[in-house]
Amino acid sequence: MVVLSQMINPRAASIAQLEQLFAEYVPHVQRHTTANIGDAMQLALDLAVDNDLICVTGSLYTAAEALRWSAAQGNAMAAKDIEGVDH
């Protein structure tokens, strides 16, 4: 399963582009879409079951946004890794 989301960046691929690529190359994978990274993180957690792995991929900006979301949810390890707001 994959949760697709779009970064707030004019160079980011659109949800429609991502959907098209997944439909073409991995049509058997169940897809969900969200408006932003925070929603994607929450949906991934809601859909996960015991022993599932949630992997965030994309740019460093995407990873930083996911870390900030995780820190805001109380994840002390994520908060420790964030040195600034612009990476």
CSV table of N, CA and C in Angstrom, one decimal:
chain,number,residue,atom,x,y,z
A,1,MET,N,0.8,-1.2,0.0
A,1,MET,CA,0.0,0.0,0.0
A,1,MET,C,0.9,1.2,0.0
A,2,VAL,N,0.4,2.3,-0.6
A,2,VAL,CA,1.2,3.5,-0.7
A,2,VAL,C,0.2,4.7,-0.4
A,3,VAL,N,0.7,5.7,0.3
A,3,VAL,CA,0.0,6.9,0.5
A,3,VAL,C,0.7,8.0,-0.2
A,4,LEU,N,0.0,8.6,-1.2
A,4,LEU,CA,0.6,9.7,-2.0
A,4,LEU,C,0.2,11.0,-1.5
A,5,SER,N,1.1,12.0,-1.5
A,5,SER,CA,0.8,13.3,-1.1
A,5,SER,C,1.7,14.3,-1.9
A,6,GLN,N,1.4,15.5,-1.9
A,6,GLN,CA,2.2,16.5,-2.7
A,6,GLN,C,2.8,17.5,-1.7
A,7,MET,N,4.1,17.8,-2.0
A,7,MET,CA,4.8,18.8,-1.2
A,7,MET,C,4.2,20.2,-1.7
A,8,ILE,N,4.3,21.2,-0.8
A,8,ILE,CA,4.0,22.5,-1.1
A,8,ILE,C,5.2,23.2,-1.8
A,9,ASN,N,5.4,22.9,-3.0
A,9,ASN,CA,6.5,23.4,-3.8
A,9,ASN,C,6.1,23.4,-5.3
A,10,PRO,N,6.4,24.5,-6.0
A,10,PRO,CA,5.9,24.5,-7.4
A,10,PRO,C,6.6,23.5,-8.3
A,11,ARG,N,7.7,22.9,-7.8
A,11,ARG,CA,8.4,21.9,-8.6
A,11,ARG,C,7.9,20.5,-8.3
A,12,ALA,N,7.1,20.3,-7.3
A,12,ALA,CA,6.6,19.0,-6.9
A,12,ALA,C,5.7,18.4,-7.9
A,13,ALA,N,5.8,17.1,-8.0
A,13,ALA,CA,4.8,16.4,-8.9
A,13,ALA,C,3.4,16.5,-8.3
A,14,SER,N,2.4,16.6,-9.1
A,14,SER,CA,1.1,16.7,-8.7
A,14,SER,C,0.5,15.3,-8.3
A,15,ILE,N,-0.5,15.3,-7.5
A,15,ILE,CA,-1.1,14.0,-7.1
A,15,ILE,C,-1.6,13.3,-8.4
A,16,ALA,N,-2.1,14.0,-9.4
A,16,ALA,CA,-2.5,13.3,-10.6
A,16,ALA,C,-1.3,12.6,-11.3
A,17,GLN,N,-0.2,13.3,-11.3
A,17,GLN,CA,1.0,12.7,-12.0
A,17,GLN,C,1.5,11.5,-11.2
A,18,LEU,N,1.5,11.6,-9.9
A,18,LEU,CA,1.9,10.4,-9.1
A,18,LEU,C,0.9,9.2,-9.3
A,19,GLU,N,-0.4,9.5,-9.3
A,19,GLU,CA,-1.4,8.5,-9.5
A,19,GLU,C,-1.2,7.8,-10.8
A,20,GLN,N,-0.9,8.6,-11.9
A,20,GLN,CA,-0.7,8.0,-13.2
A,20,GLN,C,0.5,7.1,-13.2
A,21,LEU,N,1.6,7.5,-12.6
A,21,LEU,CA,2.8,6.7,-12.6
A,21,LEU,C,2.6,5.4,-11.8
A,22,PHE,N,1.9,5.5,-10.7
A,22,PHE,CA,1.7,4.3,-9.9
A,22,PHE,C,0.7,3.3,-10.7
A,23,ALA,N,-0.3,3.9,-11.3
A,23,ALA,CA,-1.2,3.1,-12.1
A,23,ALA,C,-0.5,2.4,-13.3
A,24,GLU,N,0.4,3.1,-13.9
A,24,GLU,CA,1.1,2.5,-15.0
A,24,GLU,C,2.2,1.5,-14.6
A,25,TYR,N,2.9,1.7,-13.5
A,25,TYR,CA,4.1,0.9,-13.2
A,25,TYR,C,3.8,-0.1,-12.1
A,26,VAL,N,2.9,0.1,-11.2
A,26,VAL,CA,2.5,-0.8,-10.1
A,26,VAL,C,1.0,-0.8,-9.9
A,27,PRO,N,0.3,-1.2,-10.9
A,27,PRO,CA,-1.2,-1.1,-10.8
A,27,PRO,C,-1.8,-1.9,-9.7
A,28,HIS,N,-1.1,-2.9,-9.2
A,28,HIS,CA,-1.6,-3.8,-8.2
A,28,HIS,C,-1.5,-3.3,-6.8
A,29,VAL,N,-0.7,-2.2,-6.6
A,29,VAL,CA,-0.5,-1.6,-5.3
A,29,VAL,C,-1.7,-0.7,-5.0
A,30,GLN,N,-2.3,-0.9,-3.8
A,30,GLN,CA,-3.4,-0.1,-3.3
A,30,GLN,C,-2.8,1.3,-3.0
A,31,ARG,N,-3.6,2.4,-3.5
A,31,ARG,CA,-3.1,3.7,-3.4
A,31,ARG,C,-4.2,4.6,-2.6
A,32,HIS,N,-3.6,5.5,-1.8
A,32,HIS,CA,-4.5,6.4,-1.1
A,32,HIS,C,-3.8,7.8,-1.4
A,33,THR,N,-4.6,8.9,-1.4
A,33,THR,CA,-4.0,10.2,-1.6
A,33,THR,C,-4.4,11.1,-0.5
A,34,THR,N,-3.6,12.1,-0.2
A,34,THR,CA,-3.9,13.1,0.8
A,34,THR,C,-3.4,14.4,0.4
A,35,ALA,N,-3.9,15.5,1.0
A,35,ALA,CA,-3.6,16.8,0.6
A,35,ALA,C,-2.2,17.3,1.0
A,36,ASN,N,-1.7,16.7,2.1
A,36,ASN,CA,-0.3,17.2,2.6
A,36,ASN,C,0.4,16.1,3.3
A,37,ILE,N,1.6,16.3,3.7
A,37,ILE,CA,2.4,15.3,4.3
A,37,ILE,C,1.9,14.9,5.7
A,38,GLY,N,1.4,15.9,6.5
A,38,GLY,CA,0.8,15.6,7.8
A,38,GLY,C,-0.3,14.6,7.7
A,39,ASP,N,-1.2,14.9,6.7
A,39,ASP,CA,-2.4,14.0,6.5
A,39,ASP,C,-1.9,12.6,6.1
A,40,ALA,N,-0.8,12.6,5.2
A,40,ALA,CA,-0.3,11.3,4.7
A,40,ALA,C,0.3,10.5,5.9
A,41,MET,N,1.0,11.2,6.8
A,41,MET,CA,1.5,10.5,8.0
A,41,MET,C,0.4,9.9,8.8
A,42,GLN,N,-0.6,10.7,9.1
A,42,GLN,CA,-1.7,10.3,9.9
A,42,GLN,C,-2.4,9.1,9.3
A,43,LEU,N,-2.7,9.2,8.0
A,43,LEU,CA,-3.4,8.1,7.3
A,43,LEU,C,-2.5,6.8,7.3
A,44,ALA,N,-1.2,7.0,7.1
A,44,ALA,CA,-0.3,5.8,7.1
A,44,ALA,C,-0.4,5.1,8.5
A,45,LEU,N,-0.4,5.9,9.6
A,45,LEU,CA,-0.5,5.4,10.9
A,45,LEU,C,-1.8,4.7,11.1
A,46,ASP,N,-2.9,5.3,10.6
A,46,ASP,CA,-4.2,4.8,10.8
A,46,ASP,C,-4.4,3.4,10.1
A,47,LEU,N,-3.7,3.3,8.9
A,47,LEU,CA,-3.8,2.1,8.1
A,47,LEU,C,-2.9,1.0,8.5
A,48,ALA,N,-1.8,1.4,9.3
A,48,ALA,CA,-0.8,0.4,9.7
A,48,ALA,C,-1.3,-0.6,10.7
A,49,VAL,N,-0.8,-1.8,10.6
A,49,VAL,CA,-1.1,-2.8,11.7
A,49,VAL,C,0.2,-3.1,12.3
A,50,ASP,N,0.2,-4.0,13.4
A,50,ASP,CA,1.4,-4.3,14.1
A,50,ASP,C,2.5,-4.8,13.2
A,51,ASN,N,3.7,-4.4,13.4
A,51,ASN,CA,4.9,-4.7,12.7
A,51,ASN,C,4.9,-4.2,11.3
A,52,ASP,N,4.0,-3.3,10.9
A,52,ASP,CA,4.2,-2.6,9.6
A,52,ASP,C,5.3,-1.5,9.7
A,53,LEU,N,5.9,-1.3,8.6
A,53,LEU,CA,6.9,-0.2,8.4
A,53,LEU,C,6.3,0.9,7.6
A,54,ILE,N,6.5,2.1,8.1
A,54,ILE,CA,6.1,3.3,7.4
A,54,ILE,C,7.4,4.0,6.9
A,55,CYS,N,7.5,4.1,5.6
A,55,CYS,CA,8.7,4.7,5.0
A,55,CYS,C,8.3,5.9,4.2
A,56,VAL,N,8.9,7.0,4.5
A,56,VAL,CA,8.6,8.3,3.9
A,56,VAL,C,9.7,8.5,2.8
A,57,THR,N,9.3,8.7,1.6
A,57,THR,CA,10.3,8.9,0.5
A,57,THR,C,10.0,10.2,-0.2
A,58,GLY,N,11.0,10.7,-0.9
A,58,GLY,CA,10.8,12.0,-1.6
A,58,GLY,C,12.1,12.8,-1.4
A,59,SER,N,11.9,14.1,-1.4
A,59,SER,CA,13.0,15.0,-1.2
A,59,SER,C,13.4,15.1,0.3
A,60,LEU,N,14.5,15.8,0.5
A,60,LEU,CA,14.8,16.1,1.9
A,60,LEU,C,13.8,17.0,2.6
A,61,TYR,N,13.1,17.8,1.8
A,61,TYR,CA,12.1,18.7,2.3
A,61,TYR,C,10.9,17.8,2.8
A,62,THR,N,10.6,16.8,2.0
A,62,THR,CA,9.5,15.9,2.4
A,62,THR,C,9.9,15.2,3.7
A,63,ALA,N,11.1,14.7,3.8
A,63,ALA,CA,11.6,14.0,5.0
A,63,ALA,C,11.5,15.0,6.2
A,64,ALA,N,12.0,16.2,6.0
A,64,ALA,CA,11.9,17.2,7.1
A,64,ALA,C,10.5,17.5,7.6
A,65,GLU,N,9.6,17.6,6.6
A,65,GLU,CA,8.2,17.8,7.0
A,65,GLU,C,7.6,16.7,7.8
A,66,ALA,N,8.0,15.5,7.4
A,66,ALA,CA,7.5,14.3,8.1
A,66,ALA,C,8.1,14.2,9.5
A,67,LEU,N,9.4,14.6,9.6
A,67,LEU,CA,10.0,14.7,11.0
A,67,LEU,C,9.3,15.7,11.8
A,68,ARG,N,9.1,16.9,11.3
A,68,ARG,CA,8.4,18.0,12.0
A,68,ARG,C,7.0,17.5,12.5
A,69,TRP,N,6.3,16.8,11.6
A,69,TRP,CA,5.0,16.3,12.0
A,69,TRP,C,5.1,15.3,13.1
A,70,SER,N,6.1,14.4,13.0
A,70,SER,CA,6.3,13.4,14.0
A,70,SER,C,6.7,14.0,15.4
A,71,ALA,N,7.5,15.0,15.3
A,71,ALA,CA,7.9,15.7,16.6
A,71,ALA,C,6.7,16.4,17.2
A,72,ALA,N,5.8,17.0,16.4
A,72,ALA,CA,4.6,17.7,16.9
A,72,ALA,C,3.7,16.7,17.5
A,73,GLN,N,3.8,15.4,17.1
A,73,GLN,CA,2.9,14.4,17.7
A,73,GLN,C,3.5,13.8,19.0
A,74,GLY,N,4.7,14.4,19.4
A,74,GLY,CA,5.3,13.9,20.7
A,74,GLY,C,6.4,13.0,20.5
A,75,ASN,N,6.9,12.7,19.3
A,75,ASN,CA,8.0,11.8,19.1
A,75,ASN,C,9.3,12.4,19.5
A,76,ALA,N,9.8,12.1,20.6
A,76,ALA,CA,11.0,12.7,21.1
A,76,ALA,C,12.2,12.5,20.2
A,77,MET,N,12.3,11.3,19.6
A,77,MET,CA,13.4,11.0,18.7
A,77,MET,C,13.4,11.8,17.5
A,78,ALA,N,12.2,12.1,16.9
A,78,ALA,CA,12.1,13.0,15.8
A,78,ALA,C,12.5,14.4,16.1
A,79,ALA,N,12.0,14.9,17.3
A,79,ALA,CA,12.3,16.2,17.7
A,79,ALA,C,13.8,16.4,17.9
A,80,LYS,N,14.5,15.4,18.4
A,80,LYS,CA,16.0,15.4,18.6
A,80,LYS,C,16.7,15.6,17.3
A,81,ASP,N,16.2,15.0,16.2
A,81,ASP,CA,16.9,15.1,14.9
A,81,ASP,C,16.7,16.3,14.1
A,82,ILE,N,15.7,17.2,14.5
A,82,ILE,CA,15.4,18.4,13.8
A,82,ILE,C,16.3,19.5,14.3
A,83,GLU,N,17.2,20.0,13.4
A,83,GLU,CA,18.1,21.1,13.8
A,83,GLU,C,17.6,22.5,13.4
A,84,GLY,N,16.7,22.5,12.4
A,84,GLY,CA,16.2,23.8,11.9
A,84,GLY,C,14.9,23.5,11.2
A,85,VAL,N,14.3,24.5,10.6
A,85,VAL,CA,13.0,24.4,9.9
A,85,VAL,C,13.2,24.5,8.4
A,86,ASP,N,14.4,24.6,7.9
A,86,ASP,CA,14.6,24.8,6.5
A,86,ASP,C,15.3,23.7,5.8
A,87,HIS,N,15.5,22.5,6.5
A,87,HIS,CA,16.2,21.4,5.8
A,87,HIS,C,15.2,20.5,5.3
